Coordinates of C-alpha atoms in Angstrom, one line a residue:
T1 CA -81.6 -42.6 31.6
R2 CA -81.5 -46.0 33.3
R3 CA -80.9 -49.0 31.0
H4 CA -83.1 -52.0 31.2
P5 CA -81.4 -55.1 32.8
A6 CA -81.9 -57.1 29.6
H7 CA -80.1 -54.4 27.6
R8 CA -77.2 -54.5 30.0
T9 CA -77.1 -58.3 29.8
A10 CA -77.0 -58.1 26.0
L11 CA -74.2 -55.5 26.0
S12 CA -72.2 -57.7 28.5
M13 CA -72.6 -60.7 26.3
R14 CA -71.3 -58.8 23.3
Q15 CA -68.3 -57.7 25.2
F16 CA -67.8 -61.2 26.5
H17 CA -67.8 -62.6 22.9
A18 CA -65.5 -59.8 21.7
K19 CA -62.9 -61.0 24.3
L20 CA -63.3 -64.6 23.1
T21 CA -62.8 -63.4 19.5
A22 CA -59.7 -61.4 20.4
L23 CA -58.1 -64.5 22.0
D24 CA -59.1 -66.6 18.9
V25 CA -61.1 -69.0 21.1
P26 CA -62.6 -71.7 18.8
G27 CA -66.4 -71.5 18.5
C28 CA -66.5 -68.1 20.3
E29 CA -69.5 -67.0 18.3
T30 CA -71.8 -69.7 19.8
F31 CA -70.1 -70.0 23.2
D32 CA -72.7 -70.4 26.1
P33 CA -71.2 -69.8 29.5
S34 CA -74.1 -71.7 31.1
D35 CA -73.1 -74.8 29.2
D36 CA -70.9 -76.9 31.6
S37 CA -69.2 -78.7 28.8
A38 CA -68.4 -75.5 27.0
F39 CA -67.1 -73.9 30.3
R40 CA -64.8 -76.8 31.0
G41 CA -63.5 -76.8 27.4
L42 CA -62.8 -73.0 27.6
V43 CA -60.8 -73.3 30.8
A44 CA -58.8 -76.2 29.4
W45 CA -58.1 -74.3 26.1
L46 CA -57.1 -71.0 27.9
E47 CA -54.5 -72.9 30.0
E48 CA -53.2 -74.9 27.1
Q49 CA -53.0 -72.1 24.5
R50 CA -52.8 -68.8 26.4
I51 CA -52.0 -68.9 30.1
R52 CA -49.7 -71.9 30.1
H53 CA -49.0 -71.9 33.8
Y54 CA -48.6 -75.6 34.0
A55 CA -45.9 -77.6 32.1
A56 CA -47.5 -79.7 29.4
A57 CA -47.1 -82.9 31.4
D58 CA -48.9 -81.3 34.4
R59 CA -52.1 -80.3 32.5
A60 CA -53.6 -83.8 32.3
K61 CA -56.2 -83.5 35.0
L62 CA -57.4 -80.1 33.8
L63 CA -57.6 -81.2 30.2
D64 CA -59.6 -84.3 31.1
V65 CA -62.8 -82.2 31.0
N66 CA -65.1 -85.3 31.2
A67 CA -63.6 -86.6 34.4
A68 CA -65.8 -86.6 37.6
A69 CA -62.9 -85.0 39.5
W70 CA -62.6 -82.1 37.1
P71 CA -64.2 -79.5 39.5
E72 CA -61.5 -80.3 42.0
A73 CA -58.8 -80.0 39.3
L74 CA -60.3 -76.6 38.5
R75 CA -60.1 -75.4 42.1
T76 CA -56.5 -76.6 42.4
Y77 CA -55.7 -74.8 39.2
L78 CA -57.3 -71.5 40.3
A79 CA -55.3 -71.8 43.6
D80 CA -52.1 -72.4 41.6
I81 CA -52.6 -69.3 39.5
R82 CA -53.6 -67.3 42.5
C83 CA -57.1 -66.4 41.4
P84 CA -58.5 -63.8 43.9
L85 CA -62.0 -65.2 43.6
L86 CA -61.2 -68.2 45.7
G87 CA -62.8 -68.0 49.1
T88 CA -65.3 -65.4 48.0
E89 CA -68.9 -65.7 46.8
A90 CA -67.7 -65.1 43.2
E91 CA -65.8 -68.4 43.4
N92 CA -69.1 -70.2 42.4
D93 CA -70.1 -67.7 39.8
R94 CA -69.1 -69.2 36.5
G95 CA -69.3 -65.9 34.7
S96 CA -66.9 -64.2 37.2
V97 CA -64.4 -67.1 36.9
I98 CA -64.5 -66.9 33.1
E99 CA -64.0 -63.1 33.2
W100 CA -61.0 -63.4 35.4
L101 CA -59.5 -66.2 33.3
L102 CA -59.9 -64.1 30.2
S103 CA -58.2 -61.1 31.8
R104 CA -55.4 -63.4 32.9
A105 CA -55.1 -64.9 29.4
F106 CA -54.9 -61.4 27.9
G107 CA -52.2 -60.4 30.3
D108 CA -50.1 -63.5 29.7
T109 CA -50.5 -63.2 25.9
F110 CA -49.3 -59.6 25.9
K111 CA -46.4 -60.5 28.2
Q112 CA -45.3 -63.3 25.9
A113 CA -45.5 -61.0 22.9
A114 CA -43.5 -58.3 24.7
D115 CA -40.8 -60.9 25.7
S116 CA -40.5 -62.1 22.1
T117 CA -40.2 -58.5 20.9
A118 CA -37.6 -57.7 23.5
A119 CA -35.6 -60.8 22.5
A120 CA -35.7 -59.7 18.9
V121 CA -34.4 -56.3 19.8
R122 CA -31.6 -57.7 22.0
N123 CA -30.4 -59.9 19.2
P124 CA -31.1 -58.2 15.8
L125 CA -29.0 -60.9 14.0
D126 CA -32.0 -63.2 14.5
R127 CA -33.9 -61.1 12.0
L128 CA -31.3 -61.3 9.2
D129 CA -31.8 -63.5 6.2
F130 CA -28.4 -65.2 5.8
E131 CA -29.4 -66.6 2.4
A132 CA -30.4 -63.3 0.9
D133 CA -28.5 -62.1 -2.2
D134 CA -27.8 -58.8 -0.5
F135 CA -26.3 -60.5 2.5
K136 CA -24.1 -62.7 0.3
R137 CA -22.8 -59.7 -1.6
G138 CA -22.1 -57.9 1.6
V139 CA -20.0 -60.8 2.9
Q140 CA -18.0 -60.9 -0.3
E141 CA -17.4 -57.2 -0.2
L142 CA -16.2 -57.5 3.4
A143 CA -13.9 -60.4 2.5
T144 CA -12.5 -58.4 -0.4
L145 CA -11.8 -55.5 1.9
L146 CA -10.0 -57.8 4.3
K147 CA -8.2 -59.6 1.5
I148 CA -9.6 -63.0 2.3
P149 CA -9.6 -65.4 -0.6
H150 CA -12.9 -66.3 -2.3
Y151 CA -14.7 -69.5 -1.0
P152 CA -18.0 -70.9 -2.3
D153 CA -19.7 -71.1 1.1
H154 CA -20.5 -67.5 2.2
K155 CA -21.1 -68.5 5.8
E156 CA -17.6 -69.9 6.1
V157 CA -16.3 -66.7 4.5
L158 CA -18.2 -64.7 7.2
K159 CA -16.6 -66.8 9.9
A160 CA -13.2 -66.2 8.5
C161 CA -13.9 -62.4 8.4
C162 CA -15.0 -62.5 12.1
L163 CA -11.9 -64.5 13.0
L164 CA -9.6 -62.1 11.2
I165 CA -11.2 -59.0 12.7
A166 CA -11.1 -60.5 16.2
Q167 CA -7.4 -61.5 15.9
R168 CA -6.0 -58.6 13.9
L169 CA -8.3 -55.6 14.3
S170 CA -9.1 -55.7 18.0
P171 CA -8.2 -52.6 20.0
E172 CA -5.3 -54.5 21.6
S173 CA -3.9 -55.7 18.3
I174 CA -4.1 -52.3 16.8
S175 CA -2.4 -50.7 19.8
R176 CA 0.3 -53.3 19.8
A177 CA 0.9 -52.8 16.0
R178 CA 1.2 -49.1 16.6
D179 CA 3.8 -49.6 19.4
E180 CA 5.9 -51.9 17.2
A181 CA 5.6 -49.8 14.0
G182 CA 9.1 -48.8 12.8
K183 CA 10.9 -50.9 15.4
V184 CA 13.4 -53.4 14.2
R185 CA 14.4 -56.3 16.6
V186 CA 18.0 -57.0 16.5
E187 CA 19.3 -60.1 18.2
K188 CA 23.0 -59.8 18.9
I189 CA 25.1 -63.0 19.1
R190 CA 28.9 -63.6 19.3
L191 CA 30.2 -65.2 16.2
D192 CA 32.5 -67.5 18.1
E193 CA 29.6 -68.9 20.0
V194 CA 27.8 -70.2 16.9
P195 CA 28.4 -73.9 16.6
I196 CA 29.7 -75.0 13.2
G197 CA 28.5 -78.5 13.2
F198 CA 31.6 -80.0 11.6
D199 CA 35.4 -79.9 12.1
T200 CA 37.7 -77.4 10.3
A201 CA 41.4 -77.6 9.7
P202 CA 43.4 -76.9 12.9
G203 CA 44.5 -73.2 13.1
S204 CA 42.1 -72.2 10.3
R205 CA 40.4 -69.3 12.0
S206 CA 39.1 -67.6 8.9
G207 CA 37.7 -70.9 7.6
A208 CA 35.8 -71.4 10.9
E209 CA 34.4 -67.9 10.9
L210 CA 33.3 -68.3 7.3
A211 CA 31.5 -71.6 8.2
R212 CA 29.8 -69.9 11.1
I213 CA 28.6 -67.1 8.8
L214 CA 27.2 -69.5 6.3
R215 CA 25.5 -71.4 9.0
L216 CA 23.8 -68.2 10.3
L217 CA 22.7 -67.3 6.8
Y218 CA 21.2 -70.8 6.4
L219 CA 19.4 -70.5 9.7
A220 CA 18.0 -67.1 8.7
D221 CA 16.7 -68.7 5.5
L222 CA 15.0 -71.5 7.5
R223 CA 13.4 -68.9 9.8
T224 CA 12.0 -67.0 6.8
L225 CA 10.7 -70.2 5.4
Q226 CA 9.1 -71.1 8.7
T227 CA 7.4 -67.7 8.9
Q228 CA 6.0 -68.1 5.4
I229 CA 4.7 -71.6 6.3
N230 CA 3.0 -70.2 9.4
H231 CA 1.5 -67.4 7.4
A232 CA 0.1 -69.9 4.9
I233 CA -1.4 -72.1 7.6
V234 CA -3.1 -69.1 9.2
Q235 CA -4.6 -68.1 5.9
V236 CA -5.9 -71.6 5.3
Q237 CA -7.4 -71.8 8.8
A238 CA -9.0 -68.4 8.3
I239 CA -11.0 -70.0 5.5
T240 CA -12.0 -73.0 7.6
A241 CA -12.6 -70.8 10.7
D242 CA -10.9 -73.4 12.9
P243 CA -7.7 -71.8 14.2
K244 CA -5.2 -74.1 15.8
T245 CA -2.0 -72.3 14.9
D246 CA -0.2 -69.8 17.1
E247 CA 2.1 -68.1 14.7
R248 CA 3.8 -66.2 17.5
L249 CA 5.1 -69.5 18.9
G250 CA 6.3 -70.6 15.4
K251 CA 4.6 -73.9 15.7
V252 CA 1.5 -75.8 14.6
G253 CA -0.9 -77.4 17.1
R254 CA -2.1 -76.7 20.6

């Protein structure tokens, strides 16, 4: 059964308006493709809201729909987006141009949505609610597990957790700790090479040796104190998440 041309035209218009509706084109229900003003407005809207081939600053001529030079701006635009209708009879068929632009708009819209979805999948942290109560509780539980002191700002606590994990729980750190486990470093030094720092009675060898032993014990206490100070600084900087201490060097600063 052959359909009457008028029936095919009505069906085509319904499909056309359905595409406009799917793209959320303003006034899609009453859009008339034969209306020159409506046609220009549609082209400008599709570029600005859906296709977005031009940078915002480069759309001025196409968006100036009342300008006498607008038809030339349209031709330049179609060439820039590589419309295959240019150079054919369909170039002057407004309906064909609109159909192609709508197809291009659909393609670009879906591509933008796919890119956004892919970006979200690549970085799942972007979907986290860092202010949610569950998230705050999780950070506090992690801090407790890592023995990091409580701090009011949960984000700073999270930074401290990340810092501690990176410094102390990396594969390299764990491997080094296993290699050094059970090993005791012993530094041998000749007692007579230790400077006393003061004079003793001539010929008093036992007095000099006793002074050297006391000096070594004093230096050992100082070293223990320095280690404790370094450890305290590291703990404080773990809270502020701004490490500037290298405790291996036994000093503060860069």
